[in-house]
PDB file of C-alpha atoms in Angstrom:
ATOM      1  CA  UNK A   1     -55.780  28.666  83.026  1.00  0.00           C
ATOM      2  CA  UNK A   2     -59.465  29.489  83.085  1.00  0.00           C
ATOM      3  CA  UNK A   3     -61.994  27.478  81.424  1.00  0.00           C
ATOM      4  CA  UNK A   4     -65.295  29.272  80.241  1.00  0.00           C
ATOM      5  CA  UNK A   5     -68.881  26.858  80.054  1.00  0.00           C
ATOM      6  CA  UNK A   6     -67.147  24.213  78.300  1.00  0.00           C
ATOM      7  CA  UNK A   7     -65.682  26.410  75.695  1.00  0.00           C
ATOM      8  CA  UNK A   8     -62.981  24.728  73.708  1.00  0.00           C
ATOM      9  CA  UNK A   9     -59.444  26.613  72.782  1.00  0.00           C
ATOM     10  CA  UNK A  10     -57.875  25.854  69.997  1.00  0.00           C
ATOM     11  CA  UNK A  11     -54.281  26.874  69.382  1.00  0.00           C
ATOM     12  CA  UNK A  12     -52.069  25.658  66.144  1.00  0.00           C
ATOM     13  CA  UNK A  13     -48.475  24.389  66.770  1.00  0.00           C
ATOM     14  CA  UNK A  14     -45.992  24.428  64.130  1.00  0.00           C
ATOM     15  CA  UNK A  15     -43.600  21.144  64.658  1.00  0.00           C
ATOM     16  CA  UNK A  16     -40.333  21.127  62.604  1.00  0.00           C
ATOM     17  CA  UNK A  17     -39.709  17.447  60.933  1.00  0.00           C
ATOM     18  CA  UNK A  18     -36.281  17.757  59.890  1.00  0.00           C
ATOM     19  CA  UNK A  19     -34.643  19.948  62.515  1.00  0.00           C
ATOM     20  CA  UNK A  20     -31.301  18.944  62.189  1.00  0.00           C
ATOM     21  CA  UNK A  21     -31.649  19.793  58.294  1.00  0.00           C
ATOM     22  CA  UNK A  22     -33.285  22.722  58.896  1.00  0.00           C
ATOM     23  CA  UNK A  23     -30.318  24.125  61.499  1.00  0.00           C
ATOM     24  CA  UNK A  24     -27.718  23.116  58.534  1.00  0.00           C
ATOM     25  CA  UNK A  25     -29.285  25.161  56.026  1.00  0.00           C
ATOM     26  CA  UNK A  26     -29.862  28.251  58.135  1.00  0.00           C
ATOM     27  CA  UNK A  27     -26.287  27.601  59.153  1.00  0.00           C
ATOM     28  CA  UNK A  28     -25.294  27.847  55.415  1.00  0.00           C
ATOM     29  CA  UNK A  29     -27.148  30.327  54.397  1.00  0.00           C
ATOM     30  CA  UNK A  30     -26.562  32.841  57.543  1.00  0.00           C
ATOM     31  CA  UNK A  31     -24.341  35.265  55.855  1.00  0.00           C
ATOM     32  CA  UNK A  32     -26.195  35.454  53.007  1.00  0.00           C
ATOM     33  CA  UNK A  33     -29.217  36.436  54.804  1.00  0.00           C
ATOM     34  CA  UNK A  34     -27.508  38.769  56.981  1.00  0.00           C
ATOM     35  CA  UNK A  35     -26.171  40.240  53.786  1.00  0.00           C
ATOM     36  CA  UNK A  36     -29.950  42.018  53.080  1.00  0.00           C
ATOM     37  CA  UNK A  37     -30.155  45.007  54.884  1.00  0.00           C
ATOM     38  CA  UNK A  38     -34.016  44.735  55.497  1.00  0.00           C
ATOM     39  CA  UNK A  39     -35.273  42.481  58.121  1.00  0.00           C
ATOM     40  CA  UNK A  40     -38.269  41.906  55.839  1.00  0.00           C
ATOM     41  CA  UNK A  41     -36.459  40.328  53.410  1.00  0.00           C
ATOM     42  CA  UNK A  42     -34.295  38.526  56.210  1.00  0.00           C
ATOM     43  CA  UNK A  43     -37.727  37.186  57.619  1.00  0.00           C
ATOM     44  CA  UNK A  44     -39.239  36.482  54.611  1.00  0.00           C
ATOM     45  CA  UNK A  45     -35.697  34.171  53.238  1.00  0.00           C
ATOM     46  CA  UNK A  46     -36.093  32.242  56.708  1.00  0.00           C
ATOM     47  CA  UNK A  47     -39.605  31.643  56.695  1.00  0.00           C
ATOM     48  CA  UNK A  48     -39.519  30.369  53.164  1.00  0.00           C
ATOM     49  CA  UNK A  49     -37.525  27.820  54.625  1.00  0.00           C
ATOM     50  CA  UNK A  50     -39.202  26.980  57.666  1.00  0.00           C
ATOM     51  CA  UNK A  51     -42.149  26.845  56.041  1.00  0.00           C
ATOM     52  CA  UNK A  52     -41.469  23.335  53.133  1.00  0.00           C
ATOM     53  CA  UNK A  53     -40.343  22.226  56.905  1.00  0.00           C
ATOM     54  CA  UNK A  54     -43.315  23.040  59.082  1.00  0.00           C
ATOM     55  CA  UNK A  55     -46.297  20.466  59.373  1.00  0.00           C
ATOM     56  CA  UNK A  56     -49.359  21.691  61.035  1.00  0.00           C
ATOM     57  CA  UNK A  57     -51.342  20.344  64.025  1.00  0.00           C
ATOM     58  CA  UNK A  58     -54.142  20.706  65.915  1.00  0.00           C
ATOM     59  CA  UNK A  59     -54.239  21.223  69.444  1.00  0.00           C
ATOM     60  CA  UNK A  60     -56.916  21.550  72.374  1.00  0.00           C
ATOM     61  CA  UNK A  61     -56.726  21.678  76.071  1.00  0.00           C
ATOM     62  CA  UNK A  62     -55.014  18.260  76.680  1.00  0.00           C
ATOM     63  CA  UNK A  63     -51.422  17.884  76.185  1.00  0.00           C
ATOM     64  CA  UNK A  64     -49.629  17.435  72.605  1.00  0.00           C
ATOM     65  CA  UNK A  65     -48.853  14.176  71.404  1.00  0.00           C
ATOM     66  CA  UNK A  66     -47.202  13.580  68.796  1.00  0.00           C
ATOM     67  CA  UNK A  67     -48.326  10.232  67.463  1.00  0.00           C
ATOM     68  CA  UNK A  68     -48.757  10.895  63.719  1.00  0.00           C
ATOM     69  CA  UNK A  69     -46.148  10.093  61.045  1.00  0.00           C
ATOM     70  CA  UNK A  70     -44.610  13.306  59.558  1.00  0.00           C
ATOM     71  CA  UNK A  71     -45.717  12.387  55.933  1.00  0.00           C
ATOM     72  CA  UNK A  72     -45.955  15.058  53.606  1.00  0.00           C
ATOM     73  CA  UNK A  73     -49.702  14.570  53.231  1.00  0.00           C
ATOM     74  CA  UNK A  74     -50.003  16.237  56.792  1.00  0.00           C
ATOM     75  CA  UNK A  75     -47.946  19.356  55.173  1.00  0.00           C
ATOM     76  CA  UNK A  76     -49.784  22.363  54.778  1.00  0.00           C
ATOM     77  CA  UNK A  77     -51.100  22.323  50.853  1.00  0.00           C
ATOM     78  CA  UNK A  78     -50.661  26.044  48.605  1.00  0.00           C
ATOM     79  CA  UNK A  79     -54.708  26.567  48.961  1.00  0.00           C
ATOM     80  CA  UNK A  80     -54.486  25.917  52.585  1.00  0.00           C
ATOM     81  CA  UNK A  81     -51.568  28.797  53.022  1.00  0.00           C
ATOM     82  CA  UNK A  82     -54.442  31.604  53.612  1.00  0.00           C
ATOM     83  CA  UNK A  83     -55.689  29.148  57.091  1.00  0.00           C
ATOM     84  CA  UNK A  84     -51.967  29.438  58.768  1.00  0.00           C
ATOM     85  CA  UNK A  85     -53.018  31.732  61.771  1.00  0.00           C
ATOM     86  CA  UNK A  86     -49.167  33.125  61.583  1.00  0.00           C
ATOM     87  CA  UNK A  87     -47.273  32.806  58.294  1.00  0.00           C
ATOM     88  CA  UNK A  88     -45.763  35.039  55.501  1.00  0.00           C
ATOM     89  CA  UNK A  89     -49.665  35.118  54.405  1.00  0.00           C
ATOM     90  CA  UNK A  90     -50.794  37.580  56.865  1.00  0.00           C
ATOM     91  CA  UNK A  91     -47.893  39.910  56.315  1.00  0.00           C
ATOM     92  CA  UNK A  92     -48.415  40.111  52.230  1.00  0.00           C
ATOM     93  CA  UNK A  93     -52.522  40.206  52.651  1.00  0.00           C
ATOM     94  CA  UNK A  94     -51.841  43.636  54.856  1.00  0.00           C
ATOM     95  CA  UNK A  95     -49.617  44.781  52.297  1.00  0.00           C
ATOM     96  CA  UNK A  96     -52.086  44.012  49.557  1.00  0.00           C
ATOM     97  CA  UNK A  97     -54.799  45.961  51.572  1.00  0.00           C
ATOM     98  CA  UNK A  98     -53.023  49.399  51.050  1.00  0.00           C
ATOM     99  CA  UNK A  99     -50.533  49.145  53.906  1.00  0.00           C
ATOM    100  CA  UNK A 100     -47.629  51.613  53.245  1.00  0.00           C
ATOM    101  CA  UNK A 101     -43.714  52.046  53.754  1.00  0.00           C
ATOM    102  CA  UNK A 102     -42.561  54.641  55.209  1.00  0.00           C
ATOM    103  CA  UNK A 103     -41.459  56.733  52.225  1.00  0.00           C
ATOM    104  CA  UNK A 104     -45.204  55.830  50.707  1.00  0.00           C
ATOM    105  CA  UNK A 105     -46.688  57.371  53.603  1.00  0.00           C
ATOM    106  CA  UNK A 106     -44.373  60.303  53.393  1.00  0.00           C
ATOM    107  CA  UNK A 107     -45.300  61.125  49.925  1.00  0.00           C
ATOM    108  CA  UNK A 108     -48.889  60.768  50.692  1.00  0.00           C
ATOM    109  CA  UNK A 109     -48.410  63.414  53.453  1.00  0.00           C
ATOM    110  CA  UNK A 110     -46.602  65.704  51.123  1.00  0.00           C
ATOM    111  CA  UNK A 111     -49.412  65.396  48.330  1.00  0.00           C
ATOM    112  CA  UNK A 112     -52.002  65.992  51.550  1.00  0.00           C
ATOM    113  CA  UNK A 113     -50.118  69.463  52.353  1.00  0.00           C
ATOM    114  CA  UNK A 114     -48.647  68.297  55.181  1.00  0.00           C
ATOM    115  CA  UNK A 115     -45.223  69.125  54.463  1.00  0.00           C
ATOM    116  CA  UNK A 116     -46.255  72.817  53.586  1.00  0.00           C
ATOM    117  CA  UNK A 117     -45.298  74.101  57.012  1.00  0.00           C
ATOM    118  CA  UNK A 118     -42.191  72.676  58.529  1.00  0.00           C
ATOM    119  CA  UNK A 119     -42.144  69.735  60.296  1.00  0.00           C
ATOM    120  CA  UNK A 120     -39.652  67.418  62.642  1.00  0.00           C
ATOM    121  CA  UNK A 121     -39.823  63.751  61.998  1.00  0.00           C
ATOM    122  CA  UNK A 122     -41.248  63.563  65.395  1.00  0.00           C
ATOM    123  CA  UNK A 123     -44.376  65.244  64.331  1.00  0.00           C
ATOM    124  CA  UNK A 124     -44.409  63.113  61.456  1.00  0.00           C
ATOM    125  CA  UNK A 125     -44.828  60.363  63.521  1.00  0.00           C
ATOM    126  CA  UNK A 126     -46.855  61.814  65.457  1.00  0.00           C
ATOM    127  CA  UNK A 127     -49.474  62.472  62.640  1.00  0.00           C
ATOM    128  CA  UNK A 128     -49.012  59.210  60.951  1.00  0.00           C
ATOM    129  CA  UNK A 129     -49.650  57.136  64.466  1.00  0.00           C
ATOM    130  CA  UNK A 130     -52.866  59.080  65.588  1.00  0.00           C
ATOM    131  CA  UNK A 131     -54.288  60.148  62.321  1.00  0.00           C
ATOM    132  CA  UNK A 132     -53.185  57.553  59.704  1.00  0.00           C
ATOM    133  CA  UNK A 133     -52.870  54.930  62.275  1.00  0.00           C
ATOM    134  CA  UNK A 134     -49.831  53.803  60.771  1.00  0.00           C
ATOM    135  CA  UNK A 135     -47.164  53.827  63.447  1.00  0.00           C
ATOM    136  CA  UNK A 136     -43.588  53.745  61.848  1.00  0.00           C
ATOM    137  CA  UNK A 137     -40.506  53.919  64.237  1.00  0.00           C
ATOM    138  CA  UNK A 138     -38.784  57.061  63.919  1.00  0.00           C
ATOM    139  CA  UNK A 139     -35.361  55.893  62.941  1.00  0.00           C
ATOM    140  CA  UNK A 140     -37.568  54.245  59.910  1.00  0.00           C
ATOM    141  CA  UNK A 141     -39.295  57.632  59.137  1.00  0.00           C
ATOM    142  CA  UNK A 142     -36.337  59.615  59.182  1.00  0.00           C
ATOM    143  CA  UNK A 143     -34.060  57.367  57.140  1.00  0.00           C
ATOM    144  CA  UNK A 144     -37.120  58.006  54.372  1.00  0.00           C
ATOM    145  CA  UNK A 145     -37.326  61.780  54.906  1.00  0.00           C
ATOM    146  CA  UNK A 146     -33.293  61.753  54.665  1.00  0.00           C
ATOM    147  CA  UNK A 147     -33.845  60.146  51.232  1.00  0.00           C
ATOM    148  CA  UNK A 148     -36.320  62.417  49.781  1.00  0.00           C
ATOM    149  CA  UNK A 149     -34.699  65.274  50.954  1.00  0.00           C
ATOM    150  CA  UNK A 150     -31.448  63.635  48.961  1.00  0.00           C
ATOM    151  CA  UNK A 151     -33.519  63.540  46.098  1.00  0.00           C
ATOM    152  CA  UNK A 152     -34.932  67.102  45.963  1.00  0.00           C
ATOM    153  CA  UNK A 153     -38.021  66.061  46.770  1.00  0.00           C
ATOM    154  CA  UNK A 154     -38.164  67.697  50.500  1.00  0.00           C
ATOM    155  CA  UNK A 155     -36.090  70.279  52.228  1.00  0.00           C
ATOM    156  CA  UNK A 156     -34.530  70.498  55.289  1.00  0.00           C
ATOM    157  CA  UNK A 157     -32.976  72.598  58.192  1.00  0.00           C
ATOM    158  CA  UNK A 158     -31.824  72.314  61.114  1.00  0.00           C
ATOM    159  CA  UNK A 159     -34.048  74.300  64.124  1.00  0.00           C
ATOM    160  CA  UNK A 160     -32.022  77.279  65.786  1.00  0.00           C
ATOM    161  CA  UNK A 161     -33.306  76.368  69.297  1.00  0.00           C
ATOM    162  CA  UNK A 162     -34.220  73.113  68.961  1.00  0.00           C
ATOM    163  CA  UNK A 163     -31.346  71.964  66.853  1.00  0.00           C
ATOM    164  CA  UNK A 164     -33.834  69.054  65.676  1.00  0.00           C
ATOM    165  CA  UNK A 165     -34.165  68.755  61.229  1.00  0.00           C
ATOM    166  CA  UNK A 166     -37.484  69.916  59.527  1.00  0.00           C
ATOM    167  CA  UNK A 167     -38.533  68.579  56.895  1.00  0.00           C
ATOM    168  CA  UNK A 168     -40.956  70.414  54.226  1.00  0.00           C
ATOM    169  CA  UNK A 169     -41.225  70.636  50.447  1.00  0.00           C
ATOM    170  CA  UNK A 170     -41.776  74.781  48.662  1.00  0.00           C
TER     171      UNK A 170
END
């Protein structure tokens, strides 16, 4: 561990008060989670729950004691949800700043012109990493292609050589 000209670092810990209570209900509920096919929704259920369970401290360089009560005064408060470093509250503010799903960014490329020459999902995520900067995992990107092409929205065929799909709309 270095230590900079008497810097202090700062780091918060999340403690769980009721952990037994907290294993019960995830316990209970694990099948219904599991039962949404999107791990955003899957995060989102379990983190709703961790969080009315999760009381906030503040920690330097010396060890972590634990020597205040866990009232619910010491729980994080709805206006102090946008401080929480790591919380459902980051991922919602980047979706409120124009972050996109795959099939958004898909249709953006298509009203661009990108889709007016043919094009493997591989060079779709190729274009959307370096030049969109939004880097979608290919199984993610092709699942959306697969649906707009299922909705008449794109075309596809399969490459003679290559025997890889491309995508395009015309």
């Amino acid at each position: 561990m270095n230590f900079t000209s008497g810097a202090v670092n700062h780091q918060e810990i999340y403690v769980i008060r009721n952990f037994e209570e907290v294993r019960r209900q995830l316990a209970d509920l694990v099948e219904i989670i599991n039962g949404f096919k999107s791990e955003a929704v899957q995060l989102a259920i379990v983190e709703k729950l961790l969080d009315s369970h999760v009381l906030k401290s503040r920690v330097g360089l010396t060890d972590y004691t634990d020597d205040t009560p866990a009232t619910d005064e010491l729980a994080p408060k709805k206006n102090e949800a946008s401080k929480l470093s790591v919380s459902a509250t980051t991922r919602k503010s980047s979706r409120a700043t124009g972050a996109k799903a795959p099939k958004a960014a898909i249709q953006a490329l298509i009203a661009e012109g990108f889709f007016n020459t043919k094009q493997t999902a591989g060079m779709v995520k190729g274009h959307l990493g370096s030049k969109k900067a939004m880097p979608f995992g290919l199984g993610a990107l092709q699942t959306a292609l697969n649906r707009l092409v299922q909705s008449g929205t794109m075309k596809r065929d399969k490459h003679a050589e290559t025997q890889q799909f491309e995508y395009w709309v015309g």
